[in-house]
Each structure stands twice: as C-alpha cells, then as structure tokens.
JSON list of C-alpha atoms in Angstrom, two decimals:
[
{"chain": "U", "resi": 1, "resn": "ASP", "atom": "CA", "xyz": [21.90, -45.97, -27.48]},
{"chain": "U", "resi": 2, "resn": "LEU", "atom": "CA", "xyz": [19.78, -42.51, -28.25]},
{"chain": "U", "resi": 3, "resn": "ASP", "atom": "CA", "xyz": [16.25, -42.15, -28.32]},
{"chain": "U", "resi": 4, "resn": "SER", "atom": "CA", "xyz": [15.14, -41.19, -31.77]},
{"chain": "U", "resi": 5, "resn": "ASP", "atom": "CA", "xyz": [11.84, -39.75, -30.74]},
{"chain": "U", "resi": 6, "resn": "GLU", "atom": "CA", "xyz": [14.20, -36.53, -28.95]},
{"chain": "U", "resi": 7, "resn": "GLU", "atom": "CA", "xyz": [15.84, -33.85, -30.98]},
{"chain": "U", "resi": 8, "resn": "GLN", "atom": "CA", "xyz": [19.71, -33.06, -29.96]},
{"chain": "U", "resi": 9, "resn": "VAL", "atom": "CA", "xyz": [19.80, -29.51, -28.10]},
{"chain": "U", "resi": 10, "resn": "ALA", "atom": "CA", "xyz": [23.40, -27.59, -27.99]},
{"chain": "U", "resi": 11, "resn": "ARG", "atom": "CA", "xyz": [24.25, -26.90, -24.81]},
{"chain": "U", "resi": 12, "resn": "PRO", "atom": "CA", "xyz": [26.15, -23.25, -23.55]},
{"chain": "U", "resi": 13, "resn": "PRO", "atom": "CA", "xyz": [29.51, -23.95, -23.05]},
{"chain": "U", "resi": 14, "resn": "PHE", "atom": "CA", "xyz": [31.24, -24.17, -19.26]},
{"chain": "U", "resi": 15, "resn": "GLY", "atom": "CA", "xyz": [33.34, -21.24, -19.72]},
{"chain": "U", "resi": 16, "resn": "GLY", "atom": "CA", "xyz": [36.19, -20.29, -18.32]},
{"chain": "U", "resi": 17, "resn": "ALA", "atom": "CA", "xyz": [37.53, -18.00, -15.17]},
{"chain": "U", "resi": 18, "resn": "ASP", "atom": "CA", "xyz": [36.93, -14.71, -16.77]},
{"chain": "U", "resi": 19, "resn": "ALA", "atom": "CA", "xyz": [33.44, -15.79, -18.27]},
{"chain": "U", "resi": 20, "resn": "GLU", "atom": "CA", "xyz": [30.51, -13.07, -18.16]},
{"chain": "U", "resi": 21, "resn": "ALA", "atom": "CA", "xyz": [28.28, -13.66, -15.15]},
{"chain": "U", "resi": 22, "resn": "ALA", "atom": "CA", "xyz": [25.25, -14.31, -18.40]},
{"chain": "U", "resi": 23, "resn": "ASP", "atom": "CA", "xyz": [26.92, -17.11, -19.53]},
{"chain": "U", "resi": 24, "resn": "VAL", "atom": "CA", "xyz": [28.11, -18.68, -16.27]},
{"chain": "U", "resi": 25, "resn": "ALA", "atom": "CA", "xyz": [23.69, -18.75, -15.39]},
{"chain": "U", "resi": 26, "resn": "SER", "atom": "CA", "xyz": [22.54, -20.14, -18.60]},
{"chain": "U", "resi": 27, "resn": "PHE", "atom": "CA", "xyz": [24.98, -23.00, -18.74]},
{"chain": "U", "resi": 28, "resn": "TYR", "atom": "CA", "xyz": [24.00, -24.10, -14.76]},
{"chain": "U", "resi": 29, "resn": "ARG", "atom": "CA", "xyz": [20.00, -23.39, -16.14]},
{"chain": "U", "resi": 30, "resn": "ASN", "atom": "CA", "xyz": [20.65, -25.07, -18.87]},
{"chain": "U", "resi": 31, "resn": "TRP", "atom": "CA", "xyz": [22.34, -27.77, -17.18]},
{"chain": "U", "resi": 32, "resn": "LEU", "atom": "CA", "xyz": [20.39, -28.29, -13.76]},
{"chain": "U", "resi": 33, "resn": "ASP", "atom": "CA", "xyz": [17.15, -28.70, -15.95]},
{"chain": "U", "resi": 34, "resn": "PHE", "atom": "CA", "xyz": [18.71, -31.57, -18.24]},
{"chain": "U", "resi": 35, "resn": "CYS", "atom": "CA", "xyz": [17.22, -34.63, -19.77]},
{"chain": "U", "resi": 36, "resn": "SER", "atom": "CA", "xyz": [18.65, -37.38, -21.64]},
{"chain": "U", "resi": 37, "resn": "ARG", "atom": "CA", "xyz": [18.18, -38.44, -24.82]},
{"chain": "U", "resi": 38, "resn": "LYS", "atom": "CA", "xyz": [19.20, -41.98, -23.90]},
{"chain": "U", "resi": 39, "resn": "ALA", "atom": "CA", "xyz": [16.96, -44.75, -24.24]},
{"chain": "U", "resi": 40, "resn": "PHE", "atom": "CA", "xyz": [17.86, -47.11, -21.46]},
{"chain": "U", "resi": 41, "resn": "HIS", "atom": "CA", "xyz": [16.93, -50.02, -23.56]},
{"chain": "U", "resi": 42, "resn": "HIS", "atom": "CA", "xyz": [19.69, -51.65, -20.26]},
{"chain": "U", "resi": 43, "resn": "ALA", "atom": "CA", "xyz": [17.53, -51.49, -17.75]},
{"chain": "U", "resi": 44, "resn": "ASP", "atom": "CA", "xyz": [15.15, -53.86, -19.67]},
{"chain": "U", "resi": 45, "resn": "LEU", "atom": "CA", "xyz": [13.83, -56.59, -17.69]},
{"chain": "U", "resi": 46, "resn": "TRP", "atom": "CA", "xyz": [12.73, -59.31, -20.22]},
{"chain": "U", "resi": 47, "resn": "ASN", "atom": "CA", "xyz": [14.09, -59.68, -23.37]},
{"chain": "U", "resi": 48, "resn": "VAL", "atom": "CA", "xyz": [10.87, -59.75, -25.86]},
{"chain": "U", "resi": 49, "resn": "LYS", "atom": "CA", "xyz": [12.27, -62.05, -28.11]},
{"chain": "U", "resi": 50, "resn": "GLU", "atom": "CA", "xyz": [11.79, -64.98, -25.93]},
{"chain": "U", "resi": 51, "resn": "ALA", "atom": "CA", "xyz": [8.29, -63.90, -25.88]},
{"chain": "U", "resi": 52, "resn": "PRO", "atom": "CA", "xyz": [6.25, -67.36, -26.40]},
{"chain": "U", "resi": 53, "resn": "ASN", "atom": "CA", "xyz": [3.18, -64.88, -27.89]},
{"chain": "U", "resi": 54, "resn": "ARG", "atom": "CA", "xyz": [2.08, -61.62, -28.67]},
{"chain": "U", "resi": 55, "resn": "GLN", "atom": "CA", "xyz": [-0.12, -61.37, -25.36]},
{"chain": "U", "resi": 56, "resn": "VAL", "atom": "CA", "xyz": [3.46, -61.75, -23.25]},
{"chain": "U", "resi": 57, "resn": "ARG", "atom": "CA", "xyz": [5.30, -59.56, -25.79]},
{"chain": "U", "resi": 58, "resn": "ARG", "atom": "CA", "xyz": [3.39, -56.61, -25.19]},
{"chain": "U", "resi": 59, "resn": "ALA", "atom": "CA", "xyz": [2.84, -57.02, -21.51]},
{"chain": "U", "resi": 60, "resn": "MET", "atom": "CA", "xyz": [6.96, -57.92, -21.34]},
{"chain": "U", "resi": 61, "resn": "GLU", "atom": "CA", "xyz": [7.13, -54.31, -23.65]},
{"chain": "U", "resi": 62, "resn": "MET", "atom": "CA", "xyz": [5.12, -52.28, -21.37]},
{"chain": "U", "resi": 63, "resn": "GLU", "atom": "CA", "xyz": [7.41, -53.47, -17.85]},
{"chain": "U", "resi": 64, "resn": "ASN", "atom": "CA", "xyz": [10.42, -52.57, -20.06]},
{"chain": "U", "resi": 65, "resn": "LYS", "atom": "CA", "xyz": [8.96, -49.39, -20.87]},
{"chain": "U", "resi": 66, "resn": "GLY", "atom": "CA", "xyz": [8.22, -48.81, -17.17]},
{"chain": "U", "resi": 67, "resn": "ALA", "atom": "CA", "xyz": [12.19, -49.54, -16.16]},
{"chain": "U", "resi": 68, "resn": "ARG", "atom": "CA", "xyz": [13.60, -47.80, -18.67]},
{"chain": "U", "resi": 69, "resn": "LYS", "atom": "CA", "xyz": [11.74, -44.70, -17.51]},
{"chain": "U", "resi": 70, "resn": "ALA", "atom": "CA", "xyz": [12.43, -45.41, -14.05]},
{"chain": "U", "resi": 71, "resn": "ALA", "atom": "CA", "xyz": [16.32, -45.47, -14.85]},
{"chain": "U", "resi": 72, "resn": "LYS", "atom": "CA", "xyz": [16.37, -42.34, -17.07]},
{"chain": "U", "resi": 73, "resn": "LYS", "atom": "CA", "xyz": [14.89, -40.56, -13.99]},
{"chain": "U", "resi": 74, "resn": "VAL", "atom": "CA", "xyz": [17.40, -41.92, -11.61]},
{"chain": "U", "resi": 75, "resn": "PHE", "atom": "CA", "xyz": [19.82, -40.65, -14.24]},
{"chain": "U", "resi": 76, "resn": "ASN", "atom": "CA", "xyz": [18.53, -37.23, -14.51]},
{"chain": "U", "resi": 77, "resn": "GLN", "atom": "CA", "xyz": [18.77, -36.65, -11.22]},
{"chain": "U", "resi": 78, "resn": "GLU", "atom": "CA", "xyz": [22.00, -37.69, -10.65]},
{"chain": "U", "resi": 79, "resn": "VAL", "atom": "CA", "xyz": [23.52, -35.46, -13.37]},
{"chain": "U", "resi": 80, "resn": "ARG", "atom": "CA", "xyz": [21.57, -32.78, -12.12]},
{"chain": "U", "resi": 81, "resn": "GLN", "atom": "CA", "xyz": [22.77, -32.90, -8.39]},
{"chain": "U", "resi": 82, "resn": "LEU", "atom": "CA", "xyz": [26.08, -33.13, -10.08]},
{"chain": "U", "resi": 83, "resn": "VAL", "atom": "CA", "xyz": [25.99, -30.16, -11.39]},
{"chain": "U", "resi": 84, "resn": "GLN", "atom": "CA", "xyz": [23.96, -28.61, -8.47]},
{"chain": "U", "resi": 85, "resn": "PHE", "atom": "CA", "xyz": [27.38, -29.99, -6.76]},
{"chain": "U", "resi": 86, "resn": "VAL", "atom": "CA", "xyz": [29.26, -28.26, -8.81]},
{"chain": "U", "resi": 87, "resn": "LYS", "atom": "CA", "xyz": [27.80, -24.94, -9.04]},
{"chain": "U", "resi": 88, "resn": "LYS", "atom": "CA", "xyz": [27.67, -24.21, -4.87]},
{"chain": "U", "resi": 89, "resn": "ARG", "atom": "CA", "xyz": [31.65, -24.52, -5.40]},
{"chain": "U", "resi": 90, "resn": "ASP", "atom": "CA", "xyz": [32.33, -22.54, -8.69]},
{"chain": "U", "resi": 91, "resn": "PRO", "atom": "CA", "xyz": [34.51, -19.76, -7.88]},
{"chain": "U", "resi": 92, "resn": "ARG", "atom": "CA", "xyz": [32.69, -17.78, -10.25]},
{"chain": "U", "resi": 93, "resn": "VAL", "atom": "CA", "xyz": [29.03, -18.23, -8.94]},
{"chain": "U", "resi": 94, "resn": "VAL", "atom": "CA", "xyz": [30.79, -18.09, -5.41]},
{"chain": "U", "resi": 95, "resn": "ALA", "atom": "CA", "xyz": [31.94, -14.20, -6.64]},
{"chain": "U", "resi": 96, "resn": "GLN", "atom": "CA", "xyz": [28.89, -13.07, -7.94]},
{"chain": "U", "resi": 97, "resn": "GLN", "atom": "CA", "xyz": [26.87, -14.34, -4.94]},
{"chain": "U", "resi": 98, "resn": "ARG", "atom": "CA", "xyz": [28.55, -12.42, -2.92]},
{"chain": "U", "resi": 99, "resn": "GLN", "atom": "CA", "xyz": [29.02, -9.61, -4.86]},
{"chain": "U", "resi": 100, "resn": "GLN", "atom": "CA", "xyz": [25.09, -10.20, -4.99]},
{"chain": "U", "resi": 101, "resn": "MET", "atom": "CA", "xyz": [24.46, -10.00, -1.57]},
{"chain": "U", "resi": 102, "resn": "LYS", "atom": "CA", "xyz": [27.04, -6.60, -1.18]},
{"chain": "U", "resi": 103, "resn": "ASP", "atom": "CA", "xyz": [24.54, -4.83, -3.38]},
{"chain": "U", "resi": 104, "resn": "ALA", "atom": "CA", "xyz": [21.35, -6.23, -1.69]},
{"chain": "U", "resi": 105, "resn": "ALA", "atom": "CA", "xyz": [23.14, -4.74, 1.80]},
{"chain": "U", "resi": 106, "resn": "VAL", "atom": "CA", "xyz": [24.13, -1.37, -0.18]},
{"chain": "U", "resi": 107, "resn": "GLN", "atom": "CA", "xyz": [20.47, -0.96, -1.69]},
{"chain": "U", "resi": 108, "resn": "LYS", "atom": "CA", "xyz": [19.16, -2.06, 1.84]},
{"chain": "U", "resi": 109, "resn": "GLN", "atom": "CA", "xyz": [21.39, 0.50, 3.43]},
{"chain": "U", "resi": 110, "resn": "ARG", "atom": "CA", "xyz": [20.46, 3.27, 0.89]},
{"chain": "U", "resi": 111, "resn": "ASP", "atom": "CA", "xyz": [16.48, 2.59, 1.22]},
{"chain": "U", "resi": 112, "resn": "ALA", "atom": "CA", "xyz": [16.75, 2.61, 5.07]},
{"chain": "U", "resi": 113, "resn": "HIS", "atom": "CA", "xyz": [18.42, 6.37, 4.35]},
{"chain": "U", "resi": 114, "resn": "GLU", "atom": "CA", "xyz": [15.54, 7.20, 2.03]},
{"chain": "U", "resi": 115, "resn": "LYS", "atom": "CA", "xyz": [13.02, 6.01, 4.34]},
{"chain": "U", "resi": 116, "resn": "GLU", "atom": "CA", "xyz": [14.30, 7.97, 7.34]},
{"chain": "U", "resi": 117, "resn": "ARG", "atom": "CA", "xyz": [15.11, 10.81, 5.30]},
{"chain": "U", "resi": 118, "resn": "ARG", "atom": "CA", "xyz": [11.29, 10.51, 3.83]},
{"chain": "U", "resi": 119, "resn": "LYS", "atom": "CA", "xyz": [10.53, 10.29, 7.26]},
{"chain": "U", "resi": 120, "resn": "LYS", "atom": "CA", "xyz": [11.62, 13.49, 8.77]},
{"chain": "U", "resi": 121, "resn": "ALA", "atom": "CA", "xyz": [10.26, 15.31, 5.86]},
{"chain": "U", "resi": 122, "resn": "GLU", "atom": "CA", "xyz": [7.25, 14.36, 6.49]},
{"chain": "U", "resi": 123, "resn": "ALA", "atom": "CA", "xyz": [7.54, 15.25, 10.19]},
{"chain": "U", "resi": 124, "resn": "VAL", "atom": "CA", "xyz": [8.99, 18.69, 9.39]},
{"chain": "U", "resi": 125, "resn": "GLU", "atom": "CA", "xyz": [5.86, 19.53, 6.96]},
{"chain": "U", "resi": 126, "resn": "ARG", "atom": "CA", "xyz": [3.68, 17.85, 9.38]},
{"chain": "U", "resi": 127, "resn": "GLN", "atom": "CA", "xyz": [4.86, 20.78, 12.11]},
{"chain": "U", "resi": 128, "resn": "GLU", "atom": "CA", "xyz": [5.03, 23.19, 9.43]},
{"chain": "U", "resi": 129, "resn": "ARG", "atom": "CA", "xyz": [1.41, 22.94, 8.73]},
{"chain": "U", "resi": 130, "resn": "LEU", "atom": "CA", "xyz": [0.30, 22.58, 12.67]},
{"chain": "U", "resi": 131, "resn": "ALA", "atom": "CA", "xyz": [2.39, 25.81, 13.08]},
{"chain": "U", "resi": 132, "resn": "ALA", "atom": "CA", "xyz": [0.47, 27.36, 9.96]},
{"chain": "U", "resi": 133, "resn": "SER", "atom": "CA", "xyz": [-2.80, 26.35, 11.21]},
{"chain": "U", "resi": 134, "resn": "ARG", "atom": "CA", "xyz": [-2.15, 28.21, 14.52]},
{"chain": "U", "resi": 135, "resn": "MET", "atom": "CA", "xyz": [-1.01, 31.15, 12.94]},
{"chain": "U", "resi": 136, "resn": "ALA", "atom": "CA", "xyz": [-4.26, 31.17, 11.50]},
{"chain": "U", "resi": 137, "resn": "GLU", "atom": "CA", "xyz": [-6.27, 30.26, 13.62]},
{"chain": "U", "resi": 138, "resn": "GLU", "atom": "CA", "xyz": [-4.76, 33.28, 15.79]},
{"chain": "U", "resi": 139, "resn": "ALA", "atom": "CA", "xyz": [-5.17, 35.31, 13.38]},
{"chain": "U", "resi": 140, "resn": "ARG", "atom": "CA", "xyz": [-8.76, 34.70, 12.99]},
{"chain": "U", "resi": 141, "resn": "TRP", "atom": "CA", "xyz": [-9.50, 35.02, 16.86]},
{"chain": "U", "resi": 142, "resn": "ALA", "atom": "CA", "xyz": [-7.61, 38.15, 16.32]},
{"chain": "U", "resi": 143, "resn": "GLU", "atom": "CA", "xyz": [-9.86, 39.61, 13.73]},
{"chain": "U", "resi": 144, "resn": "VAL", "atom": "CA", "xyz": [-12.76, 38.36, 15.93]},
{"chain": "U", "resi": 145, "resn": "ALA", "atom": "CA", "xyz": [-11.79, 40.22, 18.58]},
{"chain": "U", "resi": 146, "resn": "ALA", "atom": "CA", "xyz": [-11.56, 43.28, 16.23]},
{"chain": "U", "resi": 147, "resn": "LYS", "atom": "CA", "xyz": [-14.57, 43.02, 15.03]},
{"chain": "U", "resi": 148, "resn": "LYS", "atom": "CA", "xyz": [-16.29, 42.15, 18.25]},
{"chain": "U", "resi": 149, "resn": "GLU", "atom": "CA", "xyz": [-14.95, 45.79, 19.18]},
{"chain": "U", "resi": 150, "resn": "GLU", "atom": "CA", "xyz": [-15.63, 47.29, 16.71]},
{"chain": "U", "resi": 151, "resn": "ARG", "atom": "CA", "xyz": [-19.21, 47.04, 17.29]},
{"chain": "U", "resi": 152, "resn": "ARG", "atom": "CA", "xyz": [-19.01, 47.46, 20.86]},
{"chain": "U", "resi": 153, "resn": "ALA", "atom": "CA", "xyz": [-17.62, 50.93, 20.23]},
{"chain": "U", "resi": 154, "resn": "ARG", "atom": "CA", "xyz": [-20.76, 51.61, 17.85]},
{"chain": "U", "resi": 155, "resn": "GLY", "atom": "CA", "xyz": [-22.72, 50.99, 20.57]},
{"chain": "U", "resi": 156, "resn": "GLU", "atom": "CA", "xyz": [-23.68, 47.54, 19.88]},
{"chain": "U", "resi": 157, "resn": "ILE", "atom": "CA", "xyz": [-24.35, 44.99, 22.43]},
{"chain": "U", "resi": 158, "resn": "VAL", "atom": "CA", "xyz": [-21.92, 41.60, 21.46]},
{"chain": "U", "resi": 159, "resn": "SER", "atom": "CA", "xyz": [-22.64, 38.29, 23.94]},
{"chain": "U", "resi": 160, "resn": "GLU", "atom": "CA", "xyz": [-19.20, 36.64, 24.48]},
{"chain": "U", "resi": 161, "resn": "ASP", "atom": "CA", "xyz": [-20.96, 33.05, 23.49]},
{"chain": "U", "resi": 162, "resn": "GLU", "atom": "CA", "xyz": [-21.63, 34.67, 19.99]},
{"chain": "U", "resi": 163, "resn": "SER", "atom": "CA", "xyz": [-20.77, 32.14, 17.08]},
{"chain": "U", "resi": 164, "resn": "ASP", "atom": "CA", "xyz": [-17.87, 33.11, 14.72]},
{"chain": "U", "resi": 165, "resn": "GLU", "atom": "CA", "xyz": [-20.49, 33.32, 12.13]},
{"chain": "U", "resi": 166, "resn": "SER", "atom": "CA", "xyz": [-22.03, 36.15, 13.53]},
{"chain": "U", "resi": 167, "resn": "HIS", "atom": "CA", "xyz": [-19.04, 38.53, 13.24]},
{"chain": "U", "resi": 168, "resn": "ASP", "atom": "CA", "xyz": [-18.62, 38.68, 9.52]},
{"chain": "U", "resi": 169, "resn": "GLU", "atom": "CA", "xyz": [-21.58, 41.90, 9.08]},
{"chain": "U", "resi": 170, "resn": "SER", "atom": "CA", "xyz": [-21.28, 41.41, 4.92]},
{"chain": "U", "resi": 171, "resn": "GLU", "atom": "CA", "xyz": [-22.23, 37.73, 4.93]},
{"chain": "U", "resi": 172, "resn": "VAL", "atom": "CA", "xyz": [-24.69, 38.04, 7.77]},
{"chain": "U", "resi": 173, "resn": "GLU", "atom": "CA", "xyz": [-28.16, 37.23, 6.18]},
{"chain": "U", "resi": 174, "resn": "PHE", "atom": "CA", "xyz": [-30.84, 36.34, 9.71]},
{"chain": "U", "resi": 175, "resn": "VAL", "atom": "CA", "xyz": [-30.58, 38.26, 12.37]},
{"chain": "U", "resi": 176, "resn": "CYS", "atom": "CA", "xyz": [-32.11, 37.80, 15.63]},
{"chain": "U", "resi": 177, "resn": "GLU", "atom": "CA", "xyz": [-32.83, 41.11, 17.39]},
{"chain": "U", "resi": 178, "resn": "PRO", "atom": "CA", "xyz": [-33.83, 40.44, 20.61]},
{"chain": "U", "resi": 179, "resn": "CYS", "atom": "CA", "xyz": [-30.42, 37.93, 21.31]},
{"chain": "U", "resi": 180, "resn": "HIS", "atom": "CA", "xyz": [-28.46, 40.65, 19.47]},
{"chain": "U", "resi": 181, "resn": "LYS", "atom": "CA", "xyz": [-27.46, 37.42, 17.26]},
{"chain": "U", "resi": 182, "resn": "SER", "atom": "CA", "xyz": [-26.80, 37.08, 13.12]},
{"chain": "U", "resi": 183, "resn": "PHE", "atom": "CA", "xyz": [-26.56, 33.96, 10.98]},
{"chain": "U", "resi": 184, "resn": "LYS", "atom": "CA", "xyz": [-25.25, 32.55, 7.86]},
{"chain": "U", "resi": 185, "resn": "SER", "atom": "CA", "xyz": [-27.90, 30.30, 7.21]},
{"chain": "U", "resi": 186, "resn": "GLU", "atom": "CA", "xyz": [-31.62, 29.72, 7.65]},
{"chain": "U", "resi": 187, "resn": "LYS", "atom": "CA", "xyz": [-30.91, 26.39, 9.43]},
{"chain": "U", "resi": 188, "resn": "ALA", "atom": "CA", "xyz": [-28.77, 27.72, 11.54]},
{"chain": "U", "resi": 189, "resn": "PHE", "atom": "CA", "xyz": [-31.33, 30.35, 12.75]},
{"chain": "U", "resi": 190, "resn": "ASP", "atom": "CA", "xyz": [-34.44, 27.93, 12.71]},
{"chain": "U", "resi": 191, "resn": "GLN", "atom": "CA", "xyz": [-32.05, 26.16, 15.53]},
{"chain": "U", "resi": 192, "resn": "HIS", "atom": "CA", "xyz": [-31.44, 29.47, 17.57]},
{"chain": "U", "resi": 193, "resn": "ALA", "atom": "CA", "xyz": [-35.11, 30.32, 17.78]},
{"chain": "U", "resi": 194, "resn": "LYS", "atom": "CA", "xyz": [-36.27, 26.86, 19.12]},
{"chain": "U", "resi": 195, "resn": "SER", "atom": "CA", "xyz": [-33.55, 27.00, 21.53]},
{"chain": "U", "resi": 196, "resn": "LYS", "atom": "CA", "xyz": [-34.62, 27.79, 25.68]},
{"chain": "U", "resi": 197, "resn": "LYS", "atom": "CA", "xyz": [-32.18, 30.62, 25.53]},
{"chain": "U", "resi": 198, "resn": "HIS", "atom": "CA", "xyz": [-33.88, 32.23, 22.43]},
{"chain": "U", "resi": 199, "resn": "LEU", "atom": "CA", "xyz": [-37.83, 31.41, 24.43]},
{"chain": "U", "resi": 200, "resn": "GLN", "atom": "CA", "xyz": [-36.56, 33.15, 27.62]},
{"chain": "U", "resi": 201, "resn": "VAL", "atom": "CA", "xyz": [-34.91, 36.41, 26.18]},
{"chain": "U", "resi": 202, "resn": "VAL", "atom": "CA", "xyz": [-37.88, 36.56, 23.90]},
{"chain": "U", "resi": 203, "resn": "ALA", "atom": "CA", "xyz": [-40.29, 36.40, 26.69]},
{"chain": "U", "resi": 204, "resn": "ALA", "atom": "CA", "xyz": [-38.13, 38.63, 28.67]},
{"chain": "U", "resi": 205, "resn": "PHE", "atom": "CA", "xyz": [-38.37, 41.20, 25.77]},
{"chain": "U", "resi": 206, "resn": "ARG", "atom": "CA", "xyz": [-42.24, 40.83, 25.64]},
{"chain": "U", "resi": 207, "resn": "ARG", "atom": "CA", "xyz": [-42.74, 41.49, 29.27]},
{"chain": "U", "resi": 208, "resn": "GLN", "atom": "CA", "xyz": [-40.59, 44.68, 29.00]},
{"chain": "U", "resi": 209, "resn": "CYS", "atom": "CA", "xyz": [-42.22, 45.68, 25.80]},
{"chain": "U", "resi": 210, "resn": "GLU", "atom": "CA", "xyz": [-45.39, 45.42, 27.79]},
{"chain": "U", "resi": 211, "resn": "ARG", "atom": "CA", "xyz": [-44.44, 46.94, 30.71]},
{"chain": "U", "resi": 212, "resn": "GLU", "atom": "CA", "xyz": [-43.09, 49.94, 28.54]},
{"chain": "U", "resi": 213, "resn": "LEU", "atom": "CA", "xyz": [-46.65, 50.20, 27.02]},
{"chain": "U", "resi": 214, "resn": "LYS", "atom": "CA", "xyz": [-48.46, 50.94, 29.61]},
{"chain": "U", "resi": 215, "resn": "GLU", "atom": "CA", "xyz": [-46.48, 53.09, 31.67]},
{"chain": "U", "resi": 216, "resn": "GLU", "atom": "CA", "xyz": [-46.45, 54.88, 29.05]},
{"chain": "U", "resi": 217, "resn": "ALA", "atom": "CA", "xyz": [-50.20, 54.76, 28.51]},
{"chain": "U", "resi": 218, "resn": "ALA", "atom": "CA", "xyz": [-50.35, 56.18, 31.95]},
{"chain": "U", "resi": 219, "resn": "ARG", "atom": "CA", "xyz": [-48.10, 58.87, 31.47]},
{"chain": "U", "resi": 220, "resn": "GLU", "atom": "CA", "xyz": [-50.87, 59.81, 29.12]}
]
C-alpha cells in the first residue's frame, strides 16, 4: 500500500558500536526527516464505490484525501519521535556529545588564555608607548631649555612664556622684534600681532623711542 508518486530512497544503516561519527549523524539526520511513502488508504472515511453519483463520489474522495494526509502526518511524527528517543539514548551519540562538550570547554579555556595574553601584551605595549612619549617630551623640553640658554649666552632676551615654535631658528619665518618672539607661520604671527600684550609692548616701545629722540635732540 505505497504511494506510487513517491520514489523509494535508500536510507543509511544504523551501524554498530564502532561506526564513524559522521555515519551515525547521517543515520539520525535522515530518519529525523522521515516521511512515509504509504498511501494510508486505511484512513479513508468513505467507500467511494458506494457513492450514488459522481458529485457525491468526488466529495467522498476529497474527505478521504484529507483523512489520509492527517494520518500520514501523525505517523511521520510518531516515527520521528521514536528516532529522537533512540538518539538521546544511543551510547555513540552520548559519547560524541560528551567529547564535543569537552572540546568546547578546552577551546573556551584556550580562548580565555589567549584573550588574557593579548590583554597583557596590549597593556605592556601601552606602557612602553607612554614611557617613550614621556622620554621624547623630556628630551624636547631639554632641547628647548638648551636653546634658551644658548640664546641668553648670546645676549638675546628670552621670554619664559615663549612658544615652543620660536626655539628653532632654522624654521623661523616671522619675527616680532618688540616682543622678541618668532613664529613659524603667518597665521600665528597675525594672531600675536592682534594680542593685547603685543599692543602694549609696541606702545611702550614707541614711547621709549620718542623719549630717546627727544633726549638726543636736546643734547644737540
């Protein structure tokens, strides 16, 4: 009593205790997707031969078709439940699941150790970068201080709040003589020229020049 519309397909064997894990998995995967090829005519509700006419016969066939479909669904579910029941108790599957859990635990521990190692390595690298940055900053300030001393030794007036950009004379392009400051860019020089401190210095410098001119004129 098979459905002639469905092609028969060979299913993998159950295997023995020494079966490969892949073969065991294939067996259960196939049977957990089980679908019967039986026609399930025993589930028919009506004997279509007793139909008085074609219309009643067609109605009987439709109800029988629905009853067969429902019976087939129940049967498929029962087989799949049985397969699932066996799978849960199959020593081969249990052993494989235990091994997988063990491997997962080992991998988790390995990942945790690797994460901790990377964390420590990043912390060391960060500390090294900070130390290198501090050393570079100290060296820069030492160089700035040395250049200031050199300028003072040459008799130049050096302001304590002078910007770092003014210490490398080889790179200086803009100089403010009244304030004894130099700048690497025109923008920085323009900003300084508009500052209140610069304007005060320029005004004081102008008054000093006018006073010296008057004194020189008086001596003449």
